[in-house]
Short mmCIF file of C-alpha atoms in Angstrom, two decimals:
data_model
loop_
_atom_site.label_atom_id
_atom_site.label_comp_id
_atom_site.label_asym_id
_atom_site.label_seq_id
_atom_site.Cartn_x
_atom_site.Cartn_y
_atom_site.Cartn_z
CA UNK A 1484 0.00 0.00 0.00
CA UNK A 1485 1.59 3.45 -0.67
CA UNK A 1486 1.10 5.64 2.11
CA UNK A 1487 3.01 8.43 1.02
CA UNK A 1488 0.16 10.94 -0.07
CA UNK A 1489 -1.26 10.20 3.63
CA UNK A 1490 -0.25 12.33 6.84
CA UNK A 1491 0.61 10.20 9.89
CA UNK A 1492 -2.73 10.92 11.15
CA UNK A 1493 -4.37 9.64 8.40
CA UNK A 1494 -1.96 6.24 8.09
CA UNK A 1495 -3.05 5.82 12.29
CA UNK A 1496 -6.55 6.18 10.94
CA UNK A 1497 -6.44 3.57 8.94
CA UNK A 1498 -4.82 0.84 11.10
CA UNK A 1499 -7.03 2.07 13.80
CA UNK A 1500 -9.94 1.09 11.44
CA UNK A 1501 -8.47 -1.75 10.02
CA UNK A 1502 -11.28 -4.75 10.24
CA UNK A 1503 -8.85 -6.84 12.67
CA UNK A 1504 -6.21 -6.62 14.84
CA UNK A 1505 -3.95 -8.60 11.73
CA UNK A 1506 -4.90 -6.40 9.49
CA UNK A 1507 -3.99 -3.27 11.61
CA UNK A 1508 -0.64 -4.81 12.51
CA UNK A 1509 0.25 -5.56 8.68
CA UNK A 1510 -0.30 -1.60 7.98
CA UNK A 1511 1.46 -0.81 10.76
CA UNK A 1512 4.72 -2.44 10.11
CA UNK A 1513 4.07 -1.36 6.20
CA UNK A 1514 4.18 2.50 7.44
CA UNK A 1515 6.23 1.78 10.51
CA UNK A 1516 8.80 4.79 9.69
CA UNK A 1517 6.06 7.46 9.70
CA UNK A 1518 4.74 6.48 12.97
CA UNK A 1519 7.64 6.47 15.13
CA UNK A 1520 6.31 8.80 17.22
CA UNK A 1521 2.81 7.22 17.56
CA UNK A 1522 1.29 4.04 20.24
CA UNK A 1523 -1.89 2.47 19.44
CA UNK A 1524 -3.90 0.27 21.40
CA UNK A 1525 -6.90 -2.14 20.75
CA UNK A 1526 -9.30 -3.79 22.49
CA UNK A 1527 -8.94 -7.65 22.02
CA UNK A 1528 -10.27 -10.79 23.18
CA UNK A 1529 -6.41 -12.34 23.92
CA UNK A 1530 -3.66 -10.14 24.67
CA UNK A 1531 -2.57 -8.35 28.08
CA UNK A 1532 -4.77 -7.22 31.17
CA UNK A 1533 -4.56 -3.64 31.40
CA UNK A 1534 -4.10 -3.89 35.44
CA UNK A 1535 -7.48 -3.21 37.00
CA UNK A 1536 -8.52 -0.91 35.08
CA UNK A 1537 -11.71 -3.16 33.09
CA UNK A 1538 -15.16 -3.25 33.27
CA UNK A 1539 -16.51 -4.26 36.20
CA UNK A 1540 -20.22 -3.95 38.36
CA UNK A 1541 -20.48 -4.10 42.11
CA UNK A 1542 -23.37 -5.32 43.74
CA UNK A 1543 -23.69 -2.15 45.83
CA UNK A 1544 -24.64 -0.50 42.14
CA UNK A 1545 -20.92 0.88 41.61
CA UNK A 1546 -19.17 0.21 38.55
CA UNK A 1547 -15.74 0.07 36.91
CA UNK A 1548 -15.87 1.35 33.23
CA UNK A 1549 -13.02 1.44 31.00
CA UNK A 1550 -12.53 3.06 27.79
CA UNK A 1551 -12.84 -0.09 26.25
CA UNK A 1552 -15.63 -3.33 25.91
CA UNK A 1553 -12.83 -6.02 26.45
CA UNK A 1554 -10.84 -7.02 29.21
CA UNK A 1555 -7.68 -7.57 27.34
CA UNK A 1556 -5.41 -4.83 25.07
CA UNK A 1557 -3.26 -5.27 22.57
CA UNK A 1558 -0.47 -2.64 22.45
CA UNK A 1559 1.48 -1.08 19.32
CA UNK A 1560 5.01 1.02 19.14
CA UNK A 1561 7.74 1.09 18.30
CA UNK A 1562 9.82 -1.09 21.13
CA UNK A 1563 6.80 -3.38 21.40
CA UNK A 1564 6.97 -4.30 17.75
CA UNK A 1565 10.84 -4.80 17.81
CA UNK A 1566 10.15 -7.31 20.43
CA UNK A 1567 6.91 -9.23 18.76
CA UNK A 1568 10.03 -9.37 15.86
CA UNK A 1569 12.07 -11.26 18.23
CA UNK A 1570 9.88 -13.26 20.16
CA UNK A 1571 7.43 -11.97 22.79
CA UNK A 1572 6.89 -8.39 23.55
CA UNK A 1573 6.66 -7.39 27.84
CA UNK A 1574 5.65 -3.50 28.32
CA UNK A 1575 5.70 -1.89 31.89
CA UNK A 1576 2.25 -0.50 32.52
CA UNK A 1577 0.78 1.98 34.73
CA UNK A 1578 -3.23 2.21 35.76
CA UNK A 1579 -5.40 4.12 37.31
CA UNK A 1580 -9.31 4.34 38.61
CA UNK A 1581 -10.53 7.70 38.95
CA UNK A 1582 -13.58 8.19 41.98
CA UNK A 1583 -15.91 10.53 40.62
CA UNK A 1584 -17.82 12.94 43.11
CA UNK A 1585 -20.77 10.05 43.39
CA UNK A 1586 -18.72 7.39 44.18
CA UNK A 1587 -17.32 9.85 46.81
CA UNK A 1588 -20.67 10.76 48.51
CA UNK A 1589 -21.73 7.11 48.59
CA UNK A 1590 -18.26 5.68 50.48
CA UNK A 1591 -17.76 8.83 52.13
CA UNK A 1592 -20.91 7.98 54.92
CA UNK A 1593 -19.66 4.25 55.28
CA UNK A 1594 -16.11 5.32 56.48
CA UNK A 1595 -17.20 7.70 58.84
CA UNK A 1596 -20.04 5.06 59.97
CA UNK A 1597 -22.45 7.96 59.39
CA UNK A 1598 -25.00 5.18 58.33
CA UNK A 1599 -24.60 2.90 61.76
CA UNK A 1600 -24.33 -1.03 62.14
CA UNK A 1601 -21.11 -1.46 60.06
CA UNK A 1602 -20.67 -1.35 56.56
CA UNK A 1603 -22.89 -3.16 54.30
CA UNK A 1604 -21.80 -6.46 52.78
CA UNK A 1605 -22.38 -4.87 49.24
CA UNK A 1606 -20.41 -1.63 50.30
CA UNK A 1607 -17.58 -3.94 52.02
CA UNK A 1608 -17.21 -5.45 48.32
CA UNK A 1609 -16.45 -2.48 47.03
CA UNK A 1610 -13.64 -1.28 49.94
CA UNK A 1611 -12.26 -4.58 49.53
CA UNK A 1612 -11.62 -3.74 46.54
CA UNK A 1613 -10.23 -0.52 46.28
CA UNK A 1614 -8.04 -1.34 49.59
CA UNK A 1615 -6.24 -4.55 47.34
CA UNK A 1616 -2.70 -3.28 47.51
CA UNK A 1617 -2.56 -3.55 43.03
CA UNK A 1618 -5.52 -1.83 42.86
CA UNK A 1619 -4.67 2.07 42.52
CA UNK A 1620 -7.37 4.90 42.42
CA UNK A 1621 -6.93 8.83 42.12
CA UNK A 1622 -9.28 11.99 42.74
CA UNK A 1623 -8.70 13.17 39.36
CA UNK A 1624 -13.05 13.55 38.41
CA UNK A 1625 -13.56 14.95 41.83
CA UNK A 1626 -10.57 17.73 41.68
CA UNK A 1627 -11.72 18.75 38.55
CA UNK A 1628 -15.33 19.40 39.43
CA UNK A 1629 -14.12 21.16 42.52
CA UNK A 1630 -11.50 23.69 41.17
CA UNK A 1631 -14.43 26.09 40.17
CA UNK A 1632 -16.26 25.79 43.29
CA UNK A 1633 -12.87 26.97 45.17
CA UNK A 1634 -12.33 29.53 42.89
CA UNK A 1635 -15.59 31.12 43.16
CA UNK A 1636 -15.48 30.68 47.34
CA UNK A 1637 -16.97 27.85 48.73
CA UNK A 1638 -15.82 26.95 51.92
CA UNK A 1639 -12.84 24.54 51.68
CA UNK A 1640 -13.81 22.39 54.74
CA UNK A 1641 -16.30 20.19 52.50
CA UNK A 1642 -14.08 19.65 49.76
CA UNK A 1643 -10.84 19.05 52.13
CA UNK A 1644 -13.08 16.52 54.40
CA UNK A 1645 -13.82 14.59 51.04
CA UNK A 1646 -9.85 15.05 49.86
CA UNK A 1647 -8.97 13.64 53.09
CA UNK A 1648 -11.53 10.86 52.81
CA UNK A 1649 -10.03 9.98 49.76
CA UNK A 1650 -6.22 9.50 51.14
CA UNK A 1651 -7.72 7.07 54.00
CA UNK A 1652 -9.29 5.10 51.09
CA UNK A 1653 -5.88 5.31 49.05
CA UNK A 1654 -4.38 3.84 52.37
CA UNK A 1655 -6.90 1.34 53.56
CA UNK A 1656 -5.15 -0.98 55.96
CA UNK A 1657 -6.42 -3.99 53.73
CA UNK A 1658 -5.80 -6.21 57.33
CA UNK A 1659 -7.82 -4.16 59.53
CA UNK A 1660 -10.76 -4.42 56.77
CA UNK A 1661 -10.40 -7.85 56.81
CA UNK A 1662 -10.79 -8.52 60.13
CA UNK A 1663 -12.39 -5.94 61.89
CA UNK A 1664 -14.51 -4.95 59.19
CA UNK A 1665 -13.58 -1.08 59.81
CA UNK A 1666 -12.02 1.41 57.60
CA UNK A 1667 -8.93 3.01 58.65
CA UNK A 1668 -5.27 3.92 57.03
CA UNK A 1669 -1.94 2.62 57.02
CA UNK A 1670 -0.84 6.41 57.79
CA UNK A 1671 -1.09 8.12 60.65
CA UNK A 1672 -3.94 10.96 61.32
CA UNK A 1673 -1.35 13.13 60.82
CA UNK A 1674 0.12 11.58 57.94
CA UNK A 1675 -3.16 11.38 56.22
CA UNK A 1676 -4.00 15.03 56.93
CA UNK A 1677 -0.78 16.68 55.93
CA UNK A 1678 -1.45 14.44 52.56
CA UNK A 1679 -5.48 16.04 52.18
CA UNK A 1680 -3.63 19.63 53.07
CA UNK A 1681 -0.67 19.22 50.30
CA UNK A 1682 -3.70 18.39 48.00
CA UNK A 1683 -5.96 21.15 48.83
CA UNK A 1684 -2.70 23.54 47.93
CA UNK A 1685 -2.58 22.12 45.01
CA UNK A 1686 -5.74 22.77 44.34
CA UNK A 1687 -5.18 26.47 44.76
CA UNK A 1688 -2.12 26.46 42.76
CA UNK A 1689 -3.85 25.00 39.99
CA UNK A 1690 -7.08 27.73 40.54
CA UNK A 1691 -4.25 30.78 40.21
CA UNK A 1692 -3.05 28.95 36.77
CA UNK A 1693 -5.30 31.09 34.35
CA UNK A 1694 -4.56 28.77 31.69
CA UNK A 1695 -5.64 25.60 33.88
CA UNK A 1696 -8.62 27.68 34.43
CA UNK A 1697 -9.64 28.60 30.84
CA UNK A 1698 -8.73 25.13 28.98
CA UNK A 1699 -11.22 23.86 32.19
CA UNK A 1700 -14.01 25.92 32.02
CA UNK A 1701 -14.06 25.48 28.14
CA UNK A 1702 -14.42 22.09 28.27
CA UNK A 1703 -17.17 22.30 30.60
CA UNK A 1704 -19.04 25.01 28.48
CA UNK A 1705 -18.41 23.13 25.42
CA UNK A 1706 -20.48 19.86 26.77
CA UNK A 1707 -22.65 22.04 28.47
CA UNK A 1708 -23.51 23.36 24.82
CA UNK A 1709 -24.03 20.14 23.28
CA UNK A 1710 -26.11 19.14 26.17
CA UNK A 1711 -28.01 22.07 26.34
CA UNK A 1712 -28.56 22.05 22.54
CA UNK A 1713 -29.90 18.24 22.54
CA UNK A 1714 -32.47 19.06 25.14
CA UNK A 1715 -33.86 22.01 23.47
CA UNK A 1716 -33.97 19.93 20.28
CA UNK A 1717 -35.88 16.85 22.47
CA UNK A 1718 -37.72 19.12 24.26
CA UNK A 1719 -39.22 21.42 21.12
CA UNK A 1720 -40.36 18.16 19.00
CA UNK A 1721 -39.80 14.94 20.93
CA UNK A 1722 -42.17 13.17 18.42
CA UNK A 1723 -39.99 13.93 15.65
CA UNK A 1724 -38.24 11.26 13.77
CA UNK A 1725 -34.39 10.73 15.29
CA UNK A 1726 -33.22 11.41 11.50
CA UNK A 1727 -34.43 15.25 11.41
CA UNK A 1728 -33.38 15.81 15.05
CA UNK A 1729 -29.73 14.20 14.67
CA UNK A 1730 -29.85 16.27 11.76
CA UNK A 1731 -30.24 19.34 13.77
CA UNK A 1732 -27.86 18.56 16.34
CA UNK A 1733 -24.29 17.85 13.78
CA UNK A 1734 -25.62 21.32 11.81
CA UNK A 1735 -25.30 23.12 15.36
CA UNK A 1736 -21.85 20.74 15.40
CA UNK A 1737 -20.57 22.07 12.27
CA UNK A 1738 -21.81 25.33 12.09
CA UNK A 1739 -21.88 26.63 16.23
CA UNK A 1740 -19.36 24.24 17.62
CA UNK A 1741 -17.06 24.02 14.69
CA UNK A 1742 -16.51 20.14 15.84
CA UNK A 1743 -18.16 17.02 15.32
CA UNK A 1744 -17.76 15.00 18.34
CA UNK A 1745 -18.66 11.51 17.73
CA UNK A 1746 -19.25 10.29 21.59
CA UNK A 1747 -21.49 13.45 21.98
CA UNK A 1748 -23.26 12.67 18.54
CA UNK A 1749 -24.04 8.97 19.85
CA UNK A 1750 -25.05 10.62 23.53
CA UNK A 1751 -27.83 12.38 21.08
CA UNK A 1752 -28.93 10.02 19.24
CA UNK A 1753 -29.86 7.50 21.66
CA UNK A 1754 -31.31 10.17 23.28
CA UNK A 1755 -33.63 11.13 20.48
CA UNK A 1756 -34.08 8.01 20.18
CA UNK A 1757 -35.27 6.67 23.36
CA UNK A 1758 -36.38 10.29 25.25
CA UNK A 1759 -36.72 9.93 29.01
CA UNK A 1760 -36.35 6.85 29.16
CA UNK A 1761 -32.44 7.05 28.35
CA UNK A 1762 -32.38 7.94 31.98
CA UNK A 1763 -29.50 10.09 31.65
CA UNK A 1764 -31.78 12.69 30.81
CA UNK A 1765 -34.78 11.89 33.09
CA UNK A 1766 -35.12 15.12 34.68
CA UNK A 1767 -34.86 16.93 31.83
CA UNK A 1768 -38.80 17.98 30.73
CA UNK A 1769 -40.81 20.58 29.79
CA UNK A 1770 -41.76 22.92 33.19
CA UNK A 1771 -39.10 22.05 35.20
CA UNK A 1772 -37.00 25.50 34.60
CA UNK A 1773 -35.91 25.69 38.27
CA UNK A 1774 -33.68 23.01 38.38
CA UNK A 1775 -33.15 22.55 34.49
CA UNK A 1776 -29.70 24.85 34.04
CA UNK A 1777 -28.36 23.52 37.16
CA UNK A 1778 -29.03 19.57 36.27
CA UNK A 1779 -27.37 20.28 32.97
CA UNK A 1780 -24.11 21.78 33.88
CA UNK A 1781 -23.78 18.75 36.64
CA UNK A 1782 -24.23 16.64 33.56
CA UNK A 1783 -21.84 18.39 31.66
CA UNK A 1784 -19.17 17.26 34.45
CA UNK A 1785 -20.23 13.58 33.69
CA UNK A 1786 -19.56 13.89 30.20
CA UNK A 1787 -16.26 15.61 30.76
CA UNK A 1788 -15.05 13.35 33.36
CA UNK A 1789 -15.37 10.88 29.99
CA UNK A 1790 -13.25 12.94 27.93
CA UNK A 1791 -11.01 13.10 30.81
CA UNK A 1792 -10.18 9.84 30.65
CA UNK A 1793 -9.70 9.70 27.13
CA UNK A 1794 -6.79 12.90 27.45
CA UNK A 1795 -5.94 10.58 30.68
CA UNK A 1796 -4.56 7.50 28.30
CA UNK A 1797 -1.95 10.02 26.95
CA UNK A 1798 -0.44 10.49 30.08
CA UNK A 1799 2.65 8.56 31.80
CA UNK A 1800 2.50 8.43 35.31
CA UNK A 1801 5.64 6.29 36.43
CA UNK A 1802 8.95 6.82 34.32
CA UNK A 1803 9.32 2.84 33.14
CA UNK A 1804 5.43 2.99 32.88
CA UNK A 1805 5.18 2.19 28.02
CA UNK A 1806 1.31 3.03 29.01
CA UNK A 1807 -1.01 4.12 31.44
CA UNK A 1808 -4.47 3.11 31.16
CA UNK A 1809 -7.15 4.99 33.42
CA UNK A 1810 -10.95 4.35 34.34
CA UNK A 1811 -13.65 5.55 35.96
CA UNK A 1812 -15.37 4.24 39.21
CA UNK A 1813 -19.01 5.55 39.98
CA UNK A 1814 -22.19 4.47 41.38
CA UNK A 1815 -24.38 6.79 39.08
CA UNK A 1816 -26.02 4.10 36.88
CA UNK A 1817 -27.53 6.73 34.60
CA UNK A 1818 -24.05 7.87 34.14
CA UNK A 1819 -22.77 4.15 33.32
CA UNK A 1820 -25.59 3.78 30.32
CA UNK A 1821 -23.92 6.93 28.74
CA UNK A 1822 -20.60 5.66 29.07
CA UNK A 1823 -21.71 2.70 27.67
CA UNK A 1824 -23.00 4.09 24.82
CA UNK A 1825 -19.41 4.19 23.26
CA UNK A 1826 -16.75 1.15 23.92
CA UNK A 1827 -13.91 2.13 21.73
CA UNK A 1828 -12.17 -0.44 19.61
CA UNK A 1829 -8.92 1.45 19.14
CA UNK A 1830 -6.94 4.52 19.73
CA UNK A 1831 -3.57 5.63 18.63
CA UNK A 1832 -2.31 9.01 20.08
CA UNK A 1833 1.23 10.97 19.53
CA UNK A 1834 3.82 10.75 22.33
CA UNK A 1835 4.57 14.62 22.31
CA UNK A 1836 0.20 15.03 22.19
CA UNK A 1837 -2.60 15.28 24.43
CA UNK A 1838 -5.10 14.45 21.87
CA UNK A 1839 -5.81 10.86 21.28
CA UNK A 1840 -7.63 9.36 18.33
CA UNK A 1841 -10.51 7.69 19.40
CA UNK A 1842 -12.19 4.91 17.47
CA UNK A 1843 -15.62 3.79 18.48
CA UNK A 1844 -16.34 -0.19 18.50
CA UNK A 1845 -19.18 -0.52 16.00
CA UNK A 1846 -20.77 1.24 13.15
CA UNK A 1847 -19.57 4.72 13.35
CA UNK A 1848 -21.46 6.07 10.07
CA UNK A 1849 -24.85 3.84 11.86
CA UNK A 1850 -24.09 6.76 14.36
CA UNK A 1851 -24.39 10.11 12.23
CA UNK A 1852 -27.70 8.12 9.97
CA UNK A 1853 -30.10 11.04 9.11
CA UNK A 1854 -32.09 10.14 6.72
CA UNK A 1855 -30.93 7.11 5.20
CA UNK A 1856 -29.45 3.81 6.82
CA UNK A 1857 -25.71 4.13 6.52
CA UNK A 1858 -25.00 7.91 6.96
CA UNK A 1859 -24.05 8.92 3.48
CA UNK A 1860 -25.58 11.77 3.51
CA UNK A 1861 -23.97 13.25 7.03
CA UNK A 1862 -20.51 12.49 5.18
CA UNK A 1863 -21.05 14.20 2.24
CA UNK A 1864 -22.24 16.96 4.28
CA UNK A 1865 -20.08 17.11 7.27
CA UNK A 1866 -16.97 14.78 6.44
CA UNK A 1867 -15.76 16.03 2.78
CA UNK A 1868 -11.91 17.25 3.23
CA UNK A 1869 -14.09 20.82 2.14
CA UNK A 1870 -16.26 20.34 5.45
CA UNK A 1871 -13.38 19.50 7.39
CA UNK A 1872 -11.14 22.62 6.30
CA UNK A 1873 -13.84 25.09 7.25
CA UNK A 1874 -14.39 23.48 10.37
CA UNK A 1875 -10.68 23.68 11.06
CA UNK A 1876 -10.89 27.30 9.97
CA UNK A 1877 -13.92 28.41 11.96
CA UNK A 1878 -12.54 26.18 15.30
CA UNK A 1879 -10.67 29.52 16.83
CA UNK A 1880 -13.17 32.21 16.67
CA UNK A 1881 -16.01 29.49 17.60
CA UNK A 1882 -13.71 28.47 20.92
CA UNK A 1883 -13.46 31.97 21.92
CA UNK A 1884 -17.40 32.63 21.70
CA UNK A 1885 -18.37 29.90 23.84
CA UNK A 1886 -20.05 31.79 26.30
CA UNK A 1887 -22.18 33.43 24.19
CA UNK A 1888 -23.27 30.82 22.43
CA UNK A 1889 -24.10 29.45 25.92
CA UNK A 1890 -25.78 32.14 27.33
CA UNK A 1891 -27.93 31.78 24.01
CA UNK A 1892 -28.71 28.01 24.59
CA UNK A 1893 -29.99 28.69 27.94
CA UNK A 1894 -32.29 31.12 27.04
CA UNK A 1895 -33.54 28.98 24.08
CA UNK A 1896 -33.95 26.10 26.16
CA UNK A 1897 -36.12 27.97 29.21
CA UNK A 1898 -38.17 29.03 26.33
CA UNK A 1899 -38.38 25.54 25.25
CA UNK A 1900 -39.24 24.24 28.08
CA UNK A 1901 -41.65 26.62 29.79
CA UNK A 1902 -43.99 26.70 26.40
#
């Protein structure tokens, strides 16, 4: 195959949507010298166990999700391939399960035996769990959704209560569990606080960063847009066919957003397909203005936290560590049917980038279907190398008018809503 009219980008495309895991390794090794600089993984039925981070439901109702349906990755780059070439390839790993602010508020109450008679068998599962000594979780979800809250003046004692909360449970003495069926650290109270206090600084450092701040609150906006603009579309003609409203939500894409983001288009369409009952979006309905803005903008954090994780597998957390792969631990099982929603079957991302290429694990052009069955006409429309270039060229100027376009949403929507 002659790759040589194709940027790397495009080449990692390819193998990423190559219709097996043979396949994708045959293109890689064809155009192995233009993708030095890139790692791709893909989900597999055989391969190796990316730690502890797979899917996984408690009987309490919490739930490990991964970026991925299987259990088992198989792992691309160059080293790894110059060892398949001499035998078997071994990679150093690093993981990661991120506790979002629900899985917070539900342990929280059991370590502090706010809730009386010990903790629940169900609950004890999940403890058990976290407190396994190759099991390793981080606050990342719950920082993030906090750093606004600080920087706008809410009390710190909450937030540093649930911080230090969250070093007991990275500490749980894993012996004491066992037999006394109690939650406590293998730090001292001292230990543990000094650790919550060194967090909460960093906290603040991050909230005086003004371009922590900004690249934050614009992700925020930005699902809070597409969320926003879904609803209104639901809300204003929920007996419309899913064709003409999908249809309305990539123009707003294209045209507002200046991005087509295919986990947010698949959000929409299942919820134009199924309404309320996509339970996600169960609170959102006509006359319920009070509460509507705020349930949104919570809902944007869920869909962030998703994206988070995505940006997360870029990342390199111990320095012998080839890849890190992160996941999410909640007990919101609305949240879990939207993560759901898209497994991914591969990714490939450059090692100088934070922005991985995410390929979902099933019919992507099923997805973007308007008004026919296999989305032709959403890729003439929206995915011609013309519709892609004005995107690109519109992105800037639409980034910087987020707020407005916002502001605008809201207003649509309350006028939506209250009619």
């Amino acid at each position: 195959m002659n790759f040589r009219d194709l940027t790397s980008e495009q080449i990692a495309a390819l193998i990423c949507n190559s219709d097996s895991t043979a396949e994708a390794f045959s293109l890689y090794y064809l155009a192995a010298e233009r993708l030095t600089d890139y790692k791709f993984i893909f989900a597999s039925d055989k391969g190796g166990k990316p730690g502890f981070s797979v899917n996984r439901t408690f009987s309490a109702g919490g739930a490990v999700r991964s970026l991925f349906k299987t259990d088992c990755i198989l792992v691309l780059d160059p080293e790894t391939s110059l060892q398949m070439a001499s035998g078997q390839a071994t990679y150093p790993i690093d993981y990661s399960i991120s506790l979002d602010t629900n899985a917070m508020s539900y342990l929280v109450p059991h370590m502090d035996g706010k809730r009386g008679g010990g903790i629940p068998r169900d609950f004890l599962e999940v403890f058990e769990f976290i407190a396994r000594p190759d099991v390793n979780i981080d606050p990342l979800p719950y920082f993030t959704e906090n750093l606004p809250n600080l920087a706008i003046g809410k009390s710190a004692d909450d937030i540093f209560k649930n911080i230090r909360a969250y070093e007991i449970l990275r500490t749980i003495d894993s012996d004491w569990l066992r037999s006394k069926g109690e939650i406590r650290s293998t730090l001292s109270d001292q230990e543990v606080t000094t650790s919550a206090q060194r967090r909460v600084s960093q906290m603040y450092l991050d909230i005086g960063n003004d371009a922590v701040m900004r690249q934050l609150m614009f992700r925020h906006q930005f699902m809070y847009a597409c969320l926003l603009k879904m609803s209104t579309i639901q809300l204003s003609s929920p007996g419309e066919s899913v064709g003409k409203k999908l249809a309305g939500f990539l123009e707003f894409c294209h045209s507002t957003l200046a991005t087509m983001s295919i986990r947010e288009i698949a959000v929409a369409r299942e919820y134009f397909r199924l309404g309320q009952k996509l339970t996600f979006f169960g609170k959102i309905q006509k006359n319920s203005q009070k509460d509507l803005l705020l349930l949104l903008r919570n809902m944007a954090w869920d869909m962030w936290h998703v994206r988070q994780l995505e940006q997360s597998i870029t990342f390199t957390m111990e320095r012998d560590a080839r890849y890190f792969f992160p996941a999410l631990l909640t007990f919101d099982k609305k949240f879990v049917e939207i993560i759901d929603l898209y497994p991914l079957k591969a990714c490939a991302f450059k090692t100088d980038s934070s922005r991985p290429l995410m390929f979902f694990d099933g019919d992507p052009f099923r997805l973007i279907a308007t008004d026919d069955e296999d989305g032709t006409s959403a890729v003439r429309t929206y995915f011609t190398d013309y519709a892609i270039t004005a995107r690109e060229a519109a992105r800037d100027s639409a980034n910087a008018s987020i707020d407005d376009v916002v502001r605008a949403l809201e207003t649509e929507l309350l006028v939506t809503a209250g009619s």
